[in-house]
mmCIF file of C-alpha atoms in Angstrom:
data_model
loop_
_atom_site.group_PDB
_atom_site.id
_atom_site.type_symbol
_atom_site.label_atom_id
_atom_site.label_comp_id
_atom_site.label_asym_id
_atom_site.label_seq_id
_atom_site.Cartn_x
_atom_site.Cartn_y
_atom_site.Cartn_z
ATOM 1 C CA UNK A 3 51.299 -94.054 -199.304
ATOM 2 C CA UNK A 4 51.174 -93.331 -203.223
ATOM 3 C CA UNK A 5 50.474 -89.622 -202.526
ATOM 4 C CA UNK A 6 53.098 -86.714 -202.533
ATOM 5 C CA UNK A 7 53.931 -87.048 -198.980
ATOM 6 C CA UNK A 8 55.718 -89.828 -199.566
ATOM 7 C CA UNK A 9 59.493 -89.738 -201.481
ATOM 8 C CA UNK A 10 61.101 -92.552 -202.062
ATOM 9 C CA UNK A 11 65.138 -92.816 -203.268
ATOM 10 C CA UNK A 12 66.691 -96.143 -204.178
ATOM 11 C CA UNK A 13 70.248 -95.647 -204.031
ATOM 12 C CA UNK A 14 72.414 -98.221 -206.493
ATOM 13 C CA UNK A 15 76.390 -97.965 -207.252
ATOM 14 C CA UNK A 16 76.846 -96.352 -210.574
ATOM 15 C CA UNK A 17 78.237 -99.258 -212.912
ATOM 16 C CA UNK A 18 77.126 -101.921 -210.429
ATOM 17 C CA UNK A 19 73.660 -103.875 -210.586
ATOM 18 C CA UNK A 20 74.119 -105.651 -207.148
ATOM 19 C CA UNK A 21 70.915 -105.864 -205.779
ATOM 20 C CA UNK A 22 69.667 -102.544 -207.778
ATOM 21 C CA UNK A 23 67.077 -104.614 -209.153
ATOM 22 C CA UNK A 24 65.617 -105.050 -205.799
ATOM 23 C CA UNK A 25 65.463 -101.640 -205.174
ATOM 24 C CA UNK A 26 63.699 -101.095 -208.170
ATOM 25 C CA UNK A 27 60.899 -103.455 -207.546
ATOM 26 C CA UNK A 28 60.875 -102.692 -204.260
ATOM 27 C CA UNK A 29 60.243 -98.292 -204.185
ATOM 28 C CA UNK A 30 57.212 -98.207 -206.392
ATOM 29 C CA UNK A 31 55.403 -100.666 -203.651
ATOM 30 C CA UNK A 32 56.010 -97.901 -201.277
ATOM 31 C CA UNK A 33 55.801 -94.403 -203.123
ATOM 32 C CA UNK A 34 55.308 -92.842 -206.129
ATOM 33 C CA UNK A 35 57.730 -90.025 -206.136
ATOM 34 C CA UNK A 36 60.599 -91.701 -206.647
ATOM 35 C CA UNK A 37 64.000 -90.875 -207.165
ATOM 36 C CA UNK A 38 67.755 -92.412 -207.689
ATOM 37 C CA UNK A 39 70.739 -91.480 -206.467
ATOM 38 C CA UNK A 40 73.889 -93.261 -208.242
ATOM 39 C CA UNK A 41 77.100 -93.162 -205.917
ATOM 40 C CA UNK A 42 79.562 -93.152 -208.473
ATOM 41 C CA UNK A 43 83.077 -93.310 -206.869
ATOM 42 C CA UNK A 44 84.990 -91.309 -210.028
ATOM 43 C CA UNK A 45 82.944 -88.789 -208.240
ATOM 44 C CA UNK A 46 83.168 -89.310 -204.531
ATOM 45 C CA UNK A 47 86.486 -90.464 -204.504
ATOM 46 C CA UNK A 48 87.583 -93.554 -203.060
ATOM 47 C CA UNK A 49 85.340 -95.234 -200.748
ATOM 48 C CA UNK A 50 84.991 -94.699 -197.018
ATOM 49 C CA UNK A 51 81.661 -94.991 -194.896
ATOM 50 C CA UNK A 52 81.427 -91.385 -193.635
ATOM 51 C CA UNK A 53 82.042 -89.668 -197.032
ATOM 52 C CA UNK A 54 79.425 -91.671 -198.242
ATOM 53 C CA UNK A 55 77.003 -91.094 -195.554
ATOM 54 C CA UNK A 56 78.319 -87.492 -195.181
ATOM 55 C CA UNK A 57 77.276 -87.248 -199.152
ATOM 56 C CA UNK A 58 74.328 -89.137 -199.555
ATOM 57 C CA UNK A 59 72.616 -88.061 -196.150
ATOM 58 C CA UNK A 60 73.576 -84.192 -197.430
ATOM 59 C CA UNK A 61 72.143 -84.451 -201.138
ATOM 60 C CA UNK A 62 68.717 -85.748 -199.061
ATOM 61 C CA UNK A 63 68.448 -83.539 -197.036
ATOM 62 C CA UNK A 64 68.917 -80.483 -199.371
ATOM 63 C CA UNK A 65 66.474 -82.159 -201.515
ATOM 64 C CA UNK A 66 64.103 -82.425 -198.309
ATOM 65 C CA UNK A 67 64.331 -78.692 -197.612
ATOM 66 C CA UNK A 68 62.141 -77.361 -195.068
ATOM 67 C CA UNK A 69 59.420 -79.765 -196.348
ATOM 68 C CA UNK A 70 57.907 -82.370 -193.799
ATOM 69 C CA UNK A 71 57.680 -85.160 -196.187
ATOM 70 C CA UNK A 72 57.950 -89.006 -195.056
ATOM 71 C CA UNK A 73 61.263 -89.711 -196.855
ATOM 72 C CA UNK A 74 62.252 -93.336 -197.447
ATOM 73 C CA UNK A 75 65.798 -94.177 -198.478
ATOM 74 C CA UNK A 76 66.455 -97.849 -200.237
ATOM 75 C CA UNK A 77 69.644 -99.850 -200.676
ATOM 76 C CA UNK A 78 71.153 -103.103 -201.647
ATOM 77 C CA UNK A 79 72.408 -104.976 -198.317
ATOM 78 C CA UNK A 80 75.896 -105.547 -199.665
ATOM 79 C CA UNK A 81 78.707 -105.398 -197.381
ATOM 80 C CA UNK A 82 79.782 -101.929 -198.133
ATOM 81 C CA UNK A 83 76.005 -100.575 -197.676
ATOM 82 C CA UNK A 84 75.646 -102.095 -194.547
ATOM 83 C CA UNK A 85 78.603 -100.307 -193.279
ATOM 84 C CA UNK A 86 77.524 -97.024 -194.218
ATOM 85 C CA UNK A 87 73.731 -97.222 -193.730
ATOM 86 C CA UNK A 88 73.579 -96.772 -189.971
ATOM 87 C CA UNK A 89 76.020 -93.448 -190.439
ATOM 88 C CA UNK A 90 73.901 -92.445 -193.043
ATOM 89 C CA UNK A 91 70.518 -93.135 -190.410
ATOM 90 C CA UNK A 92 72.316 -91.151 -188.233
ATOM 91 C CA UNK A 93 73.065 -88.169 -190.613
ATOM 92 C CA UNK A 94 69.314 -88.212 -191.751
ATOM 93 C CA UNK A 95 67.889 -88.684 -187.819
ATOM 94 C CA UNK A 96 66.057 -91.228 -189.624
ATOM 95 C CA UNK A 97 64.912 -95.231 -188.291
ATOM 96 C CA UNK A 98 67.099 -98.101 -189.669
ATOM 97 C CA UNK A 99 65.766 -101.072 -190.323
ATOM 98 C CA UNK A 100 68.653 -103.777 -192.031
ATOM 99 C CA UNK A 101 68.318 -106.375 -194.316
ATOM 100 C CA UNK A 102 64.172 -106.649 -194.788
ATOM 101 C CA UNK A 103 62.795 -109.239 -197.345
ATOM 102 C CA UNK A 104 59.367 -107.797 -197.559
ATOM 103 C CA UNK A 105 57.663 -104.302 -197.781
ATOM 104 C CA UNK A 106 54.294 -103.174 -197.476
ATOM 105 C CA UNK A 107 52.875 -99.362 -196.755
ATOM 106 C CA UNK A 108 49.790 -98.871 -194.224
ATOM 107 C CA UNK A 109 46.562 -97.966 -195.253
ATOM 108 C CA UNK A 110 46.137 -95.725 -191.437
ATOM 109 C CA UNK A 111 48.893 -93.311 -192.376
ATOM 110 C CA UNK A 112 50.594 -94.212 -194.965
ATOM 111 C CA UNK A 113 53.491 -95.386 -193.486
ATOM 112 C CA UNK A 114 55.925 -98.568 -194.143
ATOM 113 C CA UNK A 115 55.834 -101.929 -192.298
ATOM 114 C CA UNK A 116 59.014 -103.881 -192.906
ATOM 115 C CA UNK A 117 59.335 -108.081 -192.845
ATOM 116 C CA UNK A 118 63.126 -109.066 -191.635
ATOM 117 C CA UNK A 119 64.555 -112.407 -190.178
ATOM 118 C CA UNK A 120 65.847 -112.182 -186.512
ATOM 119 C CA UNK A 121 67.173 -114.610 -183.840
ATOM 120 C CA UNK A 122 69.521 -115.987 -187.132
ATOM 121 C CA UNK A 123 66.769 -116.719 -189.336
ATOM 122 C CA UNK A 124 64.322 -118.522 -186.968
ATOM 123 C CA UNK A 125 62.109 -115.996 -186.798
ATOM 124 C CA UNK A 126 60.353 -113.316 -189.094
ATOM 125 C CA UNK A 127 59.896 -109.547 -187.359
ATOM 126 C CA UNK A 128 57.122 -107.112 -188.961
ATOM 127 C CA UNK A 129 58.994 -103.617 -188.062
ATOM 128 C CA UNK A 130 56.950 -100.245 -188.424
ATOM 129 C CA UNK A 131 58.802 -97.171 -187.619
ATOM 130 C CA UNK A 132 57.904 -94.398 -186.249
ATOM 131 C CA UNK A 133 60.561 -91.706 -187.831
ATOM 132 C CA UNK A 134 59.022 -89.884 -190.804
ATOM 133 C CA UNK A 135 62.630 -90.791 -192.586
ATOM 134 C CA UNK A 136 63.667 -94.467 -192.652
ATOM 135 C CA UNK A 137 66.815 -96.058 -193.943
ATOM 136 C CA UNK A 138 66.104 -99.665 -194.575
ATOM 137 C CA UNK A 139 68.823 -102.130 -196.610
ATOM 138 C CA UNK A 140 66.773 -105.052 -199.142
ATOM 139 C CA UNK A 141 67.956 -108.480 -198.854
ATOM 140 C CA UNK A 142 69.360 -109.564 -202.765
ATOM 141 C CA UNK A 143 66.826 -111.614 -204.447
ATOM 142 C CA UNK A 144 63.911 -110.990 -202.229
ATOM 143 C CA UNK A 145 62.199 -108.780 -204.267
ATOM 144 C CA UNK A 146 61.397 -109.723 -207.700
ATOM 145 C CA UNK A 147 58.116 -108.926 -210.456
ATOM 146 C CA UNK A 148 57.438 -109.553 -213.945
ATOM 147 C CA UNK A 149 56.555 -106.023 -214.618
ATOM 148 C CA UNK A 150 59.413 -103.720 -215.306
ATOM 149 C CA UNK A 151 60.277 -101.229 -212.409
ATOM 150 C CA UNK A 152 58.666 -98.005 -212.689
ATOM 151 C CA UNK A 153 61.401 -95.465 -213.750
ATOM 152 C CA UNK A 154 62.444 -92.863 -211.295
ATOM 153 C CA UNK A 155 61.529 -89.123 -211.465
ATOM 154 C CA UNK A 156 64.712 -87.576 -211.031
ATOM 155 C CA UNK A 157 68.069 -89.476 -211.344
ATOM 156 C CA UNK A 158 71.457 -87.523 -209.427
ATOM 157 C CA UNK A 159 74.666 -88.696 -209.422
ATOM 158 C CA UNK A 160 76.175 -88.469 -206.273
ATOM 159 C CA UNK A 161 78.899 -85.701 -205.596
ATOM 160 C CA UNK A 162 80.837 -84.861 -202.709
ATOM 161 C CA UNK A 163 79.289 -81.641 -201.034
ATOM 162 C CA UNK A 164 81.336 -78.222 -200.911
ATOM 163 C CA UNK A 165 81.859 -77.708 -197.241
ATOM 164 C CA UNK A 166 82.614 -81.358 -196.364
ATOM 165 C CA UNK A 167 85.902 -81.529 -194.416
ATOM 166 C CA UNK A 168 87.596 -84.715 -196.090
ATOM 167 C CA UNK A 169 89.139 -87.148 -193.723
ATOM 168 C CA UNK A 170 91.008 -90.053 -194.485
ATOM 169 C CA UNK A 171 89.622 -93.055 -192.336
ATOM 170 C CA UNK A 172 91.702 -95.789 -193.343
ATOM 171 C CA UNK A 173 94.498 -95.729 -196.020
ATOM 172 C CA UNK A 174 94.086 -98.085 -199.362
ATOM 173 C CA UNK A 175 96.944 -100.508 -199.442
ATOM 174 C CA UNK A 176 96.199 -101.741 -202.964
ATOM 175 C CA UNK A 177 93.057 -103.663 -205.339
ATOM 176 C CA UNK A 178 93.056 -106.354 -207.059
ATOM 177 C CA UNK A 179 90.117 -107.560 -209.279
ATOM 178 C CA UNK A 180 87.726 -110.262 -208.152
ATOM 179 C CA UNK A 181 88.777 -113.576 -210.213
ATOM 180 C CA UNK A 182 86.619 -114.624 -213.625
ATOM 181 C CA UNK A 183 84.153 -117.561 -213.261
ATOM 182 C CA UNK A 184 82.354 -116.901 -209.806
ATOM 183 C CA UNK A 185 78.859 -117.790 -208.950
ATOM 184 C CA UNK A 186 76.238 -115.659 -210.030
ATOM 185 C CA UNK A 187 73.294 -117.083 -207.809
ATOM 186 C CA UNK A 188 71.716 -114.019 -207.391
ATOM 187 C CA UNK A 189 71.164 -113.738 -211.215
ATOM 188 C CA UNK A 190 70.905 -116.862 -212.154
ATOM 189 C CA UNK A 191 67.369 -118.059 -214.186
ATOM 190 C CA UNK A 192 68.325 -121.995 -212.653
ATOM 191 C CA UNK A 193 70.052 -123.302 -209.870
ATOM 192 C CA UNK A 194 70.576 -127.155 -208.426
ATOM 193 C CA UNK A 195 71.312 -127.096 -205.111
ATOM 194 C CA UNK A 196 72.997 -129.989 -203.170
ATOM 195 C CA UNK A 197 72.114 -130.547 -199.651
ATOM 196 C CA UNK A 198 73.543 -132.932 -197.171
ATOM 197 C CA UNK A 199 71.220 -135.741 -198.848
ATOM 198 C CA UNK A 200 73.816 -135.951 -201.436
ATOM 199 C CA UNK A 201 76.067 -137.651 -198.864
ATOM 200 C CA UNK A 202 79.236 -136.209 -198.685
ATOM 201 C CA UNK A 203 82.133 -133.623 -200.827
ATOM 202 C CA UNK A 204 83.220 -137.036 -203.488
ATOM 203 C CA UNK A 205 78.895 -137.083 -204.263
ATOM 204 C CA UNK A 206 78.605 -133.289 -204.922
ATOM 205 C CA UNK A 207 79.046 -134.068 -208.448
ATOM 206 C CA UNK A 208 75.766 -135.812 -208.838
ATOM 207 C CA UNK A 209 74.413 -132.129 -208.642
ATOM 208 C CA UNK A 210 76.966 -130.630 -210.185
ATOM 209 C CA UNK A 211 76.182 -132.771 -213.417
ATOM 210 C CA UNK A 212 72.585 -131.995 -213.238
ATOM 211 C CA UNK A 213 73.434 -128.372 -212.595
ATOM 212 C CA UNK A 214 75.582 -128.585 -216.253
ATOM 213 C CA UNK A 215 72.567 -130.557 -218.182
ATOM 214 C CA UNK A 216 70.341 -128.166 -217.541
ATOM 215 C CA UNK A 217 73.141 -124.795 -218.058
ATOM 216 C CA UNK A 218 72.661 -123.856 -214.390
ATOM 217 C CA UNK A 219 73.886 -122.446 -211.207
ATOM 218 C CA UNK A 220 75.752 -125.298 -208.703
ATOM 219 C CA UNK A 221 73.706 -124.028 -205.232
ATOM 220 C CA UNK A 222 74.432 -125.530 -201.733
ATOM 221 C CA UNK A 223 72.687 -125.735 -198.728
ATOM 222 C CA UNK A 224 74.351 -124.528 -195.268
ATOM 223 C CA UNK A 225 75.203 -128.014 -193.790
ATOM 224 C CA UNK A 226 77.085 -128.513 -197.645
ATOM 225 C CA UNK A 227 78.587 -125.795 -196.947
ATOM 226 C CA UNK A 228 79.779 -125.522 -193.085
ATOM 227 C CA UNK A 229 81.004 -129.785 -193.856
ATOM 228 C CA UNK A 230 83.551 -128.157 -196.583
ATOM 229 C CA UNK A 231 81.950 -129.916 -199.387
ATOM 230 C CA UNK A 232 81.417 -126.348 -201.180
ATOM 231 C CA UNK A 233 82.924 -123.108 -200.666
ATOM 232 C CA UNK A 234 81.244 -120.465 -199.460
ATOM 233 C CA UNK A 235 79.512 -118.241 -202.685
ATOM 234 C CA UNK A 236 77.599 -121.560 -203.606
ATOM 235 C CA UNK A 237 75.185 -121.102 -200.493
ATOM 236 C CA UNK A 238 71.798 -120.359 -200.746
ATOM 237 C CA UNK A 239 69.332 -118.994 -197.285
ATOM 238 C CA UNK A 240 69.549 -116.428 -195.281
ATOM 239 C CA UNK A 241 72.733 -116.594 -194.454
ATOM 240 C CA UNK A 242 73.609 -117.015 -197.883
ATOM 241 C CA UNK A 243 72.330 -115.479 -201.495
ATOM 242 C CA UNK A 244 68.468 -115.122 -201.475
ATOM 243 C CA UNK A 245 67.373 -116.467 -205.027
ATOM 244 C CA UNK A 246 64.410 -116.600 -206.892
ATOM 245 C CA UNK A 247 65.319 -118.243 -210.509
ATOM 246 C CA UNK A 248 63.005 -119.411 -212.825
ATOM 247 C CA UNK A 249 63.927 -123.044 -212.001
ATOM 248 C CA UNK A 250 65.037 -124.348 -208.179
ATOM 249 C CA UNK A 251 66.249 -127.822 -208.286
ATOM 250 C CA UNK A 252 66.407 -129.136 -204.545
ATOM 251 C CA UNK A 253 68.486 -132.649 -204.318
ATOM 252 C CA UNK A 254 69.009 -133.733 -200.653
ATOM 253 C CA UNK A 255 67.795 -130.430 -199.000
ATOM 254 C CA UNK A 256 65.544 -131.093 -195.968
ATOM 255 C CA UNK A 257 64.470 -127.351 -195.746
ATOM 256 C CA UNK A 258 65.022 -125.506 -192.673
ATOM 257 C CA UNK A 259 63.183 -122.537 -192.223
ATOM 258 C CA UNK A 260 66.504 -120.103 -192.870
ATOM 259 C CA UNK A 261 67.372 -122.397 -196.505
ATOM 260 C CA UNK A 262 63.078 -122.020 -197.734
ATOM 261 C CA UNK A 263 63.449 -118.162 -196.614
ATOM 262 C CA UNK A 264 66.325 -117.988 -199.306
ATOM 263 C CA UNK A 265 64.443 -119.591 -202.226
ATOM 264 C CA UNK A 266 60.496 -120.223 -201.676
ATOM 265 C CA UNK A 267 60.204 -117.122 -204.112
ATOM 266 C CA UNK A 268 61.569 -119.240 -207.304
ATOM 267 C CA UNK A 269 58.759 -119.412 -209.797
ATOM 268 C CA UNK A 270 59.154 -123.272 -210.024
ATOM 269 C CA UNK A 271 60.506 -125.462 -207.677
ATOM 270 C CA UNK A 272 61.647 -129.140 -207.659
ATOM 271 C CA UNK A 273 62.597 -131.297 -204.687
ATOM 272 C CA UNK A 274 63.983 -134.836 -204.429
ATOM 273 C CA UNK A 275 64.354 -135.895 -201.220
ATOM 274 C CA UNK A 276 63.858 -139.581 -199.754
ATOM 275 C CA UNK A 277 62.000 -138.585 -196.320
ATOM 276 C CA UNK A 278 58.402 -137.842 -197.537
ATOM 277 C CA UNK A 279 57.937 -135.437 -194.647
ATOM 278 C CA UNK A 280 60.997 -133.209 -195.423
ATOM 279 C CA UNK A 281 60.146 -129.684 -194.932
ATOM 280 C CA UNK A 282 60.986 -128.795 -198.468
ATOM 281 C CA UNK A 283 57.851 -130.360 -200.288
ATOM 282 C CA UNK A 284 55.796 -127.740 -197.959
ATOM 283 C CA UNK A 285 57.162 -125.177 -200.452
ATOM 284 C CA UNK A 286 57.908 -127.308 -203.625
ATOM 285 C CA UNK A 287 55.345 -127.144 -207.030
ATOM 286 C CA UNK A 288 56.770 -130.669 -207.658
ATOM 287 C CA UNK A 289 58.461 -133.643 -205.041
ATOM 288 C CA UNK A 290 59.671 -136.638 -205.907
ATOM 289 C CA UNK A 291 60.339 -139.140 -202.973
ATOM 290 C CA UNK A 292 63.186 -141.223 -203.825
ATOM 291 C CA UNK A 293 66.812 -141.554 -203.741
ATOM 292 C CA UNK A 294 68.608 -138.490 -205.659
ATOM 293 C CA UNK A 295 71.708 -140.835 -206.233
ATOM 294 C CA UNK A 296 68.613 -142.877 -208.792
ATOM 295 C CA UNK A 297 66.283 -139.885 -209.470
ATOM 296 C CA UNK A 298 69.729 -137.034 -210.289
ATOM 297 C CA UNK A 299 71.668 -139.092 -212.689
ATOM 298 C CA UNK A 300 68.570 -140.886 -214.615
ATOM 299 C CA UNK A 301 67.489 -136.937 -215.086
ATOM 300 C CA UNK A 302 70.922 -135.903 -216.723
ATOM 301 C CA UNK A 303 71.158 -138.727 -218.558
ATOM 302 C CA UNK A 304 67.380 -137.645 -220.426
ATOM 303 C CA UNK A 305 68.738 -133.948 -220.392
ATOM 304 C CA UNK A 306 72.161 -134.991 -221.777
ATOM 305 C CA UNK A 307 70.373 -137.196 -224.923
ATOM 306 C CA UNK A 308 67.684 -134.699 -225.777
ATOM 307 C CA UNK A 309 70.329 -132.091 -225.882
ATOM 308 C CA UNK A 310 72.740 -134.813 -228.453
ATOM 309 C CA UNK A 311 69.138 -134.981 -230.313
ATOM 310 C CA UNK A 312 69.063 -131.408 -231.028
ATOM 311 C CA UNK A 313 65.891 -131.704 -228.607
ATOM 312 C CA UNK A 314 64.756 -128.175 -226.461
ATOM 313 C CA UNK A 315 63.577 -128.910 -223.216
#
């Protein structure tokens, strides 16, 4: 699928790098003529799922021509994507496949075959389409390489075509800016995740302070979460953030299929966990079997004096 029948776009927000990077690593995997289209809203206007269908699908398909080329479209599952997408699949009379976390292209004919989670994570679905265009939305985080992407062929910023009739599909009532400070799982190079091992919301903290020792992310697990001992943004699966940081701490997390689909891609990965047959040591490159209450503090306590030593780690 490396030849010229195959054109690939990967399709980022201009300004934003949410989940461009897994675009990028992603399209050169499944063609070599690639391309990027930026949807920059200074030029579109304000945002609304059929203008940005109506201008994305339009820009393609000029591209396309007459030609019969298998055309592959990429984009970041964020919210606003996944709104858009399926008009945008529509617009192209293309297949849409949502949220995949793996990509692979046929040897047969060249075409794609897709990985994606169904029945809520339990399961893993191998999807190849049919259509000779496909629309398909990347899961953040689940596509990651030490090599730097390869660079597109042609870069376009988005613009609104000519003819399009401009409709107004819901009115903006105002914006206000996302506050300073959130979690940044996605990009984050550690994380220390608490799972329901730690015991309840008042023994969070024992993660927390490992979490600060070693200057990274506070994750959580999806029983941590759903108990109110986190909020929301701190959970890690699929249906949380998909990570893959250089360092995955692991304190109290049993490992359900959906959490070790959101994180078995870290590059090193440490679990602490006191039942010796928790699912989590299947994917972890170290275990320790003990009691995180002994094992957490005793390692930001070594963390905490190398770093008053003037020690790196």
């Amino acid at each position: 699928m490396s030849g010229p029948d195959t054109v690939v776009w990967m399709v980022k927000n201009a300004g934003s790098e949410s989940g461009s990077c897994d675009v990028r690593v992603c399209g050169p995997a499944l063609g070599s003529d690639l391309r990027l289209a930026r949807l920059d809203e200074e030029l579109l206007g304000p945002y609304s799922p059929g203008l940005y269908a109506e201008a994305l699908g339009a820009l393609i398909a000029e591209e396309r021509g007459e030609e019969r080329n298998r055309t592959l479209v990429l984009l970041p599952h964020t919210y606003q994507v996944a709104e858009f997408a399926p008009l945008l699949a529509m617009r192209l009379d293309a297949a849409y496949v949502p949220s995949i976390c793996g990509a692979t292209r046929e040897d047969e004919d060249g075409g794609p075959r897709f990985r994606r989670s169904i029945l809520q994570a339990k399961l893993q679905a191998e999807v190849r389409p049919r259509a000779r265009t496909v629309v398909a939305t990347l899961q953040s985080g689940a596509f990651s390489s030490d090599e730097p992407p390869a660079p597109p062929r042609k870069v376009v910023d988005v613009g609104p075509p000519a003819d399009i009739e401009r409709t107004h599909e819901r009115e903006i009532l105002g914006r206000e800016a996302a506050s300073a400070g959130g979690v940044d799982l996605a990009g984050a190079e550690r994380i220390v995740t608490a799972g329901r091992g730690v015991g309840g919301a008042d023994q969070v903290s024992v993660a927390a302070d490992l979490a600060s020792a070693l200057g990274a992310e506070l994750g959580a697990s999806r029983p941590v979460v759903d108990n109110g001992w986190l909020p929301r943004e701190h959970q890690v699966g699929s249906s949380g953030h998909t990570v893959t940081p250089n360092l995955y701490v692991a304190l109290g997390v049993s490992g359900s299929i959906q959490h070790l689909m959101g994180m078995s891609g870290s590059r090193v990965i440490v679990a602490v966990n006191k039942d010796p047959e928790a699912p989590i040591f299947s994917v972890a490159h170290y275990g320790i079997v003990g009691d995180l209450h002994e094992v957490a503090p005793a390692l930001t306590r070594l963390l905490n004096e190398r770093a008053a030593a003037g020690t790196t780690s």
